[in-house]
XYZ file of C-alpha atoms in Angstrom:
411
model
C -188.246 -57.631 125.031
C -185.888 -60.268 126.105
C -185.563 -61.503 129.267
C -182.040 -60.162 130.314
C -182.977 -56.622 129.135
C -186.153 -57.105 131.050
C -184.466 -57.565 134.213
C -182.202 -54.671 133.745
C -185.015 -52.432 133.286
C -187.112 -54.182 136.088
C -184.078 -53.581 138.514
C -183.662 -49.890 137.622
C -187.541 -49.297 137.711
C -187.870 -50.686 141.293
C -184.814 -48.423 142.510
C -186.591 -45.378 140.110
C -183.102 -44.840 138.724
C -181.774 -44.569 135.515
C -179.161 -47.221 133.612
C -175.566 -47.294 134.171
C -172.962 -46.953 131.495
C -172.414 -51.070 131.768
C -176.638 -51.515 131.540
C -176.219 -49.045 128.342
C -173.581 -51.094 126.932
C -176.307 -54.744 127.602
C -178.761 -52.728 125.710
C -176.917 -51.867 122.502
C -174.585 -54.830 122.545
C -178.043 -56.801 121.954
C -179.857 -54.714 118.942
C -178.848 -56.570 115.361
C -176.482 -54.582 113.204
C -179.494 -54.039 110.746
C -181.152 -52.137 113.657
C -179.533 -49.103 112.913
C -181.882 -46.464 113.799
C -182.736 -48.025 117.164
C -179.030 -47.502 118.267
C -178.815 -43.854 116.915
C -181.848 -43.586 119.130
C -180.413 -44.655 121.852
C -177.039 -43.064 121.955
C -179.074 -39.728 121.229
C -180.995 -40.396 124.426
C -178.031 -41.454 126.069
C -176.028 -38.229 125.222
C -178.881 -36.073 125.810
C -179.089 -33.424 128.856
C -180.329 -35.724 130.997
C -177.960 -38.483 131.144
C -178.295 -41.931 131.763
C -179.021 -41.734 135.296
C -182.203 -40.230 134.921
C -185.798 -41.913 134.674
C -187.245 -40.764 131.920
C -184.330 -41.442 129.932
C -184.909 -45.364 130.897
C -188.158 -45.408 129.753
C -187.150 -43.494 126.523
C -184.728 -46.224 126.112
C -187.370 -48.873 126.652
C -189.599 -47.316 124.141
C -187.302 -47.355 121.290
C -186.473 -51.414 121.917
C -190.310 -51.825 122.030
C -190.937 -50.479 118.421
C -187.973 -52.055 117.181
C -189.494 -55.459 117.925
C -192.716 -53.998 116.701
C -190.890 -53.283 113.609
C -189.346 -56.814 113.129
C -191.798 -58.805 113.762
C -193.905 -56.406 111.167
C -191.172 -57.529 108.779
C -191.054 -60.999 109.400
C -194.780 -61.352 108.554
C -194.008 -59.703 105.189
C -191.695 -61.838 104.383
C -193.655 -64.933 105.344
C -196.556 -63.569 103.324
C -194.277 -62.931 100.319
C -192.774 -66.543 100.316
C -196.271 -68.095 100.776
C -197.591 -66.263 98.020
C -194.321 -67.066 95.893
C -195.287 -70.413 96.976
C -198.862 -70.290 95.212
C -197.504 -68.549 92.412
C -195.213 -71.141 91.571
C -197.832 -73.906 91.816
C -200.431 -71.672 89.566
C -197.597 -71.408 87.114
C -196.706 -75.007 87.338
C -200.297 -75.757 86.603
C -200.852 -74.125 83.364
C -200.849 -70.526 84.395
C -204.287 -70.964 86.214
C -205.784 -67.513 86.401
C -209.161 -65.846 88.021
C -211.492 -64.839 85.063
C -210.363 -61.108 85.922
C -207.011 -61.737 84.690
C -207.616 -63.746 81.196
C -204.053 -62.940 79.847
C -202.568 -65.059 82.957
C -199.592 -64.381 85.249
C -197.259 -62.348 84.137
C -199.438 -60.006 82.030
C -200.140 -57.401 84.797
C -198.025 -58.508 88.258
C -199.998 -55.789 90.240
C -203.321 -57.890 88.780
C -202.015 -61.268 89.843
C -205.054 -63.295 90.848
C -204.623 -67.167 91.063
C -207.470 -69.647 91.920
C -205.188 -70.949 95.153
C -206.007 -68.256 97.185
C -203.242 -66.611 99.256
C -202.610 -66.785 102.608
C -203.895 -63.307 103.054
C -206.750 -64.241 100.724
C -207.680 -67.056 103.551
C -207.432 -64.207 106.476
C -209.994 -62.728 105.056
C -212.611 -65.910 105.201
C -211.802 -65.871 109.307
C -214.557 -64.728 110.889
C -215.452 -64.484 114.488
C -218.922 -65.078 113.948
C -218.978 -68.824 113.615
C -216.617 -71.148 115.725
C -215.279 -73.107 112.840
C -214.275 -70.070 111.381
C -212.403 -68.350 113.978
C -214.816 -67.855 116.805
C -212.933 -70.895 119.007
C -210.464 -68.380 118.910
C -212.099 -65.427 120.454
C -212.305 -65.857 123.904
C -215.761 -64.738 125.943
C -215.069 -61.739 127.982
C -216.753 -62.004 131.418
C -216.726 -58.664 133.477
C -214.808 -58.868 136.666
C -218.250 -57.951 138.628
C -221.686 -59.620 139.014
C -225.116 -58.064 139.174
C -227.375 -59.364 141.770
C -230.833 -59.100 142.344
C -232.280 -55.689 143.521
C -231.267 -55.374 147.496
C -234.164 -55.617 149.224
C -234.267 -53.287 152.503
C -235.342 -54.384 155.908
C -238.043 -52.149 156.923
C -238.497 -53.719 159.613
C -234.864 -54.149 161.861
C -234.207 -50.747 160.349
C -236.936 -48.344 162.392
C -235.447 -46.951 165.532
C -236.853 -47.713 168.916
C -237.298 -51.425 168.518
C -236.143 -53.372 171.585
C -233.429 -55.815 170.444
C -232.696 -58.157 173.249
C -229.337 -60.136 173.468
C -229.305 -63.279 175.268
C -227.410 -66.663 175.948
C -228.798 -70.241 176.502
C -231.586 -71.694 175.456
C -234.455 -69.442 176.170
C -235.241 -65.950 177.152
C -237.989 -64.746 179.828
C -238.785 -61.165 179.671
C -241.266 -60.131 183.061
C -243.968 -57.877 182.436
C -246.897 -56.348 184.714
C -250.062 -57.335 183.511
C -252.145 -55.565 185.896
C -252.465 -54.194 189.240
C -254.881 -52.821 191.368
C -255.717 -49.019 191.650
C -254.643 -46.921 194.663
C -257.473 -44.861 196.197
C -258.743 -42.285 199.180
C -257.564 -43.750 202.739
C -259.764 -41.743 205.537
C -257.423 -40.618 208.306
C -255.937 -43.798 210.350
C -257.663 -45.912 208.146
C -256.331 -48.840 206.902
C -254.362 -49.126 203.336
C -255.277 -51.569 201.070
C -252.480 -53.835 199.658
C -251.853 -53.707 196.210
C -251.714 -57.274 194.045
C -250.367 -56.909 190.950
C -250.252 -59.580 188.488
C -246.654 -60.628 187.234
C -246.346 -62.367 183.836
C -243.856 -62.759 181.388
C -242.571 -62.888 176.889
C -240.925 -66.352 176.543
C -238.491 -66.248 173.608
C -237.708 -69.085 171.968
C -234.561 -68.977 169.406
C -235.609 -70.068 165.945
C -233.021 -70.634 163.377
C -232.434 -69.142 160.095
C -230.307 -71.002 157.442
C -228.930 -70.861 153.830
C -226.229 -73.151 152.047
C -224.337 -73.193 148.847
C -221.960 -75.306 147.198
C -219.201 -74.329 143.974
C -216.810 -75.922 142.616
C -213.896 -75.061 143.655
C -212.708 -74.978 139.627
C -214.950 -72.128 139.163
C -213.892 -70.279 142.595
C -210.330 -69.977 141.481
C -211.329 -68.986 137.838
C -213.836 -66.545 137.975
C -213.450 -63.237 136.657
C -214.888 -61.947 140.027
C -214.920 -62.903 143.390
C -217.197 -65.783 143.340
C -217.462 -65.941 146.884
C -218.441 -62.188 147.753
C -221.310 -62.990 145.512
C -222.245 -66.357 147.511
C -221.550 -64.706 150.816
C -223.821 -61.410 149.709
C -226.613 -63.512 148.847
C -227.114 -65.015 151.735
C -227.061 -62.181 153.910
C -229.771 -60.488 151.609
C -232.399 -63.847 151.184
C -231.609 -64.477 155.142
C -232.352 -60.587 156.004
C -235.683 -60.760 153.755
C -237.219 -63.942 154.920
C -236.465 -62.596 158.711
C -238.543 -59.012 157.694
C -241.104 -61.232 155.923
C -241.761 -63.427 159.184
C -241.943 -59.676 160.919
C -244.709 -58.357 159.428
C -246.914 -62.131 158.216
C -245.112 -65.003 159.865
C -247.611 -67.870 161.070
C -245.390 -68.573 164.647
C -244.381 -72.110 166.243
C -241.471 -73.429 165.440
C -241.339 -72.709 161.514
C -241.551 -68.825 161.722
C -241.152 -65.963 163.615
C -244.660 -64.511 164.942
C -245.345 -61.240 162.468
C -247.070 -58.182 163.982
C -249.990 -58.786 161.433
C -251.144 -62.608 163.027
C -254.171 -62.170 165.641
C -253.290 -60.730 168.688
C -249.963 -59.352 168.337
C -251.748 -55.539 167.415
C -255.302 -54.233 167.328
C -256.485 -55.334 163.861
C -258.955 -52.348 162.108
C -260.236 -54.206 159.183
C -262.092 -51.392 157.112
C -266.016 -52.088 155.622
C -266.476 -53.057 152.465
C -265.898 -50.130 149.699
C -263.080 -49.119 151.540
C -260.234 -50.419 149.470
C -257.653 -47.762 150.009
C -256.529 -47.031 153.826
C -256.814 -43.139 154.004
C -254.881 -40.840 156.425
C -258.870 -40.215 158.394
C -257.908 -44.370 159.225
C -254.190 -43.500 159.949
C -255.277 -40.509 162.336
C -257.844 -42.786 164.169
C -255.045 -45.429 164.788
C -252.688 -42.831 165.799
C -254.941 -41.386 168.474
C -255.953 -44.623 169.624
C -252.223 -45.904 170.473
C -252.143 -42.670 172.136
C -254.558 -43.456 174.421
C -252.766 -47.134 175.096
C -250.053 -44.754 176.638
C -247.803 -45.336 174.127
C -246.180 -42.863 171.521
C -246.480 -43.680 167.674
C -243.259 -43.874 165.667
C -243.854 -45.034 162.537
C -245.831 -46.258 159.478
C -245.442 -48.882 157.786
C -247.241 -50.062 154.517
C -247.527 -52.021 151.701
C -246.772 -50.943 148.422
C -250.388 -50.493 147.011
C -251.344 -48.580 150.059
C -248.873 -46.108 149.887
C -249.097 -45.173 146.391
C -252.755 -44.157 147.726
C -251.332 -42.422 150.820
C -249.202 -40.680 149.141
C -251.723 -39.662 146.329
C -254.437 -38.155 148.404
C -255.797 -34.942 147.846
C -257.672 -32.007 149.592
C -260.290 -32.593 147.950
C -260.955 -36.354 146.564
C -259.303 -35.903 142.968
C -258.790 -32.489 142.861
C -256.927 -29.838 144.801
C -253.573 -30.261 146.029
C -251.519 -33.516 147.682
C -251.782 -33.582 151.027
C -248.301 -34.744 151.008
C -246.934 -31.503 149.034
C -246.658 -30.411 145.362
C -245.758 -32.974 142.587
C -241.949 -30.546 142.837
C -241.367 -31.561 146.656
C -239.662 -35.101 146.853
C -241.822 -38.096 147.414
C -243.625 -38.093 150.895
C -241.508 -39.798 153.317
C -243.299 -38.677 156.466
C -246.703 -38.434 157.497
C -248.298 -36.735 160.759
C -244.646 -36.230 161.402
C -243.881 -40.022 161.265
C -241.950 -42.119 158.749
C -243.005 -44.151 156.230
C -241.548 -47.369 154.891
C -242.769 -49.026 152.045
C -242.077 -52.927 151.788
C -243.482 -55.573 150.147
C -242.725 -58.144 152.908
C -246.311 -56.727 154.717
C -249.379 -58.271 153.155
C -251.100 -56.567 150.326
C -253.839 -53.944 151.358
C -252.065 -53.437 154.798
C -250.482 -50.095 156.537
C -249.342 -50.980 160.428
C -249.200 -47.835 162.717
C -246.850 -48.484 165.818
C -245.164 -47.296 168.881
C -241.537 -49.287 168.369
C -240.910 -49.584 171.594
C -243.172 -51.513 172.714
C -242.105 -53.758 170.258
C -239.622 -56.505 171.710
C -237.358 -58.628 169.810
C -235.197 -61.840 170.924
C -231.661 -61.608 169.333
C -229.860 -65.251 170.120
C -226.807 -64.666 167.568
C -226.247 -62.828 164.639
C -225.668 -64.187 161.572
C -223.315 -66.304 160.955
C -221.214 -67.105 158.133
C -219.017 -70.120 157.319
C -217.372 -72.144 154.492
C -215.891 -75.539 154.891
C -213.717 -77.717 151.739
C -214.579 -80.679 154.081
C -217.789 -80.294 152.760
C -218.838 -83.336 150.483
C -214.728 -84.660 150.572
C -215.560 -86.834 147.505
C -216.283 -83.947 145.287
C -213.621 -81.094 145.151
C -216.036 -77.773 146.329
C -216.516 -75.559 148.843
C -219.664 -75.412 150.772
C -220.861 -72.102 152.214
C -223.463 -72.173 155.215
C -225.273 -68.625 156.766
C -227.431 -69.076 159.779
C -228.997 -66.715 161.994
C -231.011 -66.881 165.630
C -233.525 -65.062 166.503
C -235.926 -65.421 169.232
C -239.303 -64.299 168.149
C -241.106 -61.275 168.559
C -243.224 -59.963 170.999
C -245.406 -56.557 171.568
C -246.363 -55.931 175.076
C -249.238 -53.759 174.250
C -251.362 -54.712 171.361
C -252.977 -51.034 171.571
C -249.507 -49.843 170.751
C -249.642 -51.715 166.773
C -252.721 -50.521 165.478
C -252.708 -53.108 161.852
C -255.123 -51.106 159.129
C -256.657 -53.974 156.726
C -258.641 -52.395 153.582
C -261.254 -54.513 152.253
C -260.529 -56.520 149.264
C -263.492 -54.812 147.523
């Protein structure tokens, strides 16, 4: 459509109106004489019920120009095709009558069977193909969806149970006091003296530790993307930052590389199970449950490795037969057991299931995580750098009783 009709109807689609009688007049005053139909259209429409004021009238109107260019610029490319093959046809005949061998009597004989060796131009359109790039393929453009798929979202099992301590803090360091130990009250005769009580004062030092991840892209292929390039960047940050932190939860080695996971010595009670006992059954879960118990504290949750709970989750009455402990194969997985939750995450090391109270469970929380993006970065190249960090100030449990950390043996 040209571009003075295509303001007209772009003015009288914004103000959802129909065309005036001087608009109506634009319109037909610029269809060719030989357009004949498309004005009888038009004036129909036009002198219809409706009117020109309305709508649907307008887009009626719009319709019939659309087809009409359909229509001519269907004709044109017959009669391009035409004179092109006129073209060959005179060359063929200027040649000696040169004829396929399906056509021995030569042009003329049969104009329907016309077949010269110069093939026409619709004769080439059928060698294009899309299939090679000489051929056509250049010409196809590679469609690239206007979304990316990323790597299966890993879930923090660990930042997710409830009842974790999550401490915020500023400066440098964090001190968190604790009560190691005090002494025991007892029987005081009458008027007899009381004896003072010394307790024993000590304290969880958090240090922050810093997480970190950085990108670069050109800044070519952030404007040109069929998606947004930079949700991508920014998501997988977050995710590899999230899972390294819930890694260092459960096996980080500590110092000044790694948070300190629950599963390094001294954090929880270890249980490492005899030999033969590969599989951590719910008599070992039941043990550590009662024994937190008696630490005071209150379990809250399982957590365990992926091998271990497919065994967990597996057992039966009696050895392998009788029914799941966890419920019938129709009842959804087992998500609970002895009324606490499970969570399943490869982040724990193999062969492990960790039985806890959370809240005695303390974690150091500096600043969360941070993302930035900077075209400063590397000004001799034209990109964008993208930087994620996160501080967190180690972890701490101020009952080792309270993490009871189930190891089956390897064989």
């Amino acid at each position: 459509m040209k571009s003075e009709l295509r303001k007209i109807f772009d003015a009288a689609e914004a103000e959802d109106r129909g065309l005036s009688d001087r608009e109506i007049a634009a319109v037909i005053g610029s269809i060719p004489v030989e357009e004949r139909m498309a004005r009888t259209e038009i004036l129909a429409a036009v002198n219809g019920p409706e009117g020109t004021q309305s709508a649907e009238v307008r887009d009626s109107i719009a319709n019939t120009l659309k087809h009409m260019e359909i229509r001519a610029a269907d004709a044109r490319e017959d009669r391009a095709r035409a004179d092109r093959e006129a073209e060959v046809r005179a060359l063929a005949a200027k040649d000696g009558g040169l004829t396929m061998p399906g056509n021995p009597e030569g042009f003329g004989a049969d104009e329907s069977a016309w077949r010269s060796i110069l093939p026409s131009a619709s004769e080439y359109r059928a060698l294009v193909a899309e299939s090679a790039p000489g051929t056509g393929g250049y010409a196809v453009p590679t469609k690239v969806a206007d979304r990316a798929v990323e790597f299966l979202r890993a879930q923090s099992v660990f930042m997710k149970v409830p009842g974790i301590n999550i401490h915020r803090f500023d400066g440098g360091s964090f001190v968190l006091p604790s009560l190691n130990s005090t002494t025991m009250p007892g029987v005081v005769a009458e008027g007899a003296k009381i004896t003072e009580a010394a307790p024993v004062f000590g304290a969880m030092t958090f240090t922050p530790i810093k997480y970190a991840d950085l990108y670069r892209a050109s800044n070519e292929v952030l404007e040109d993307a069929a998606f947004s390039m930079r949700d991508l960047i920014y998501g997988v940050m977050l995710r590899n930052i999230a899972t390294q932190v819930d890694r260092d939860a459960f096996q980080g080695a500590g110092g000044a590389t790694a948070l300190t996971g629950l599963t390094k010595a001294g954090m929880g009670t270890a249980v490492n199970l005899s030999s033969g006992n590969t599989q951590v059954s719910w008599d070992h879960v039941i043990d550590a449950y009662s024994d937190i118990e008696a630490a005071g504290a209150v379990p809250a949750v399982i957590w365990s490795s992926p091998d271990q709970a497919k065994g967990l989750r597996k057992a039966r009455e009696n050895g392998t037969n009788g029914g799941y402990l966890a419920g019938q194969v129709t009842d959804p997985v087992a998500s609970r057991g002895l009324g606490l939750p499970i969570y399943v995450s490869a982040n724990l090391p193999a062969k492990t299931v960790i039985v806890a109270a959370p809240d005695r469970i303390h974690v150091g929380l500096r600043s969360d995580v941070r993302i930035s993006a900077s075209e400063d970065y590397r000004f001799d190249e034209d990109v964008t750098g993208f930087r994620a960090t996160y501080r967190i100030a180690g972890l701490a449990v101020d009952a080792p009783a309270a993490v009871q950390v189930i190891r089956a043996s390897a064989s």
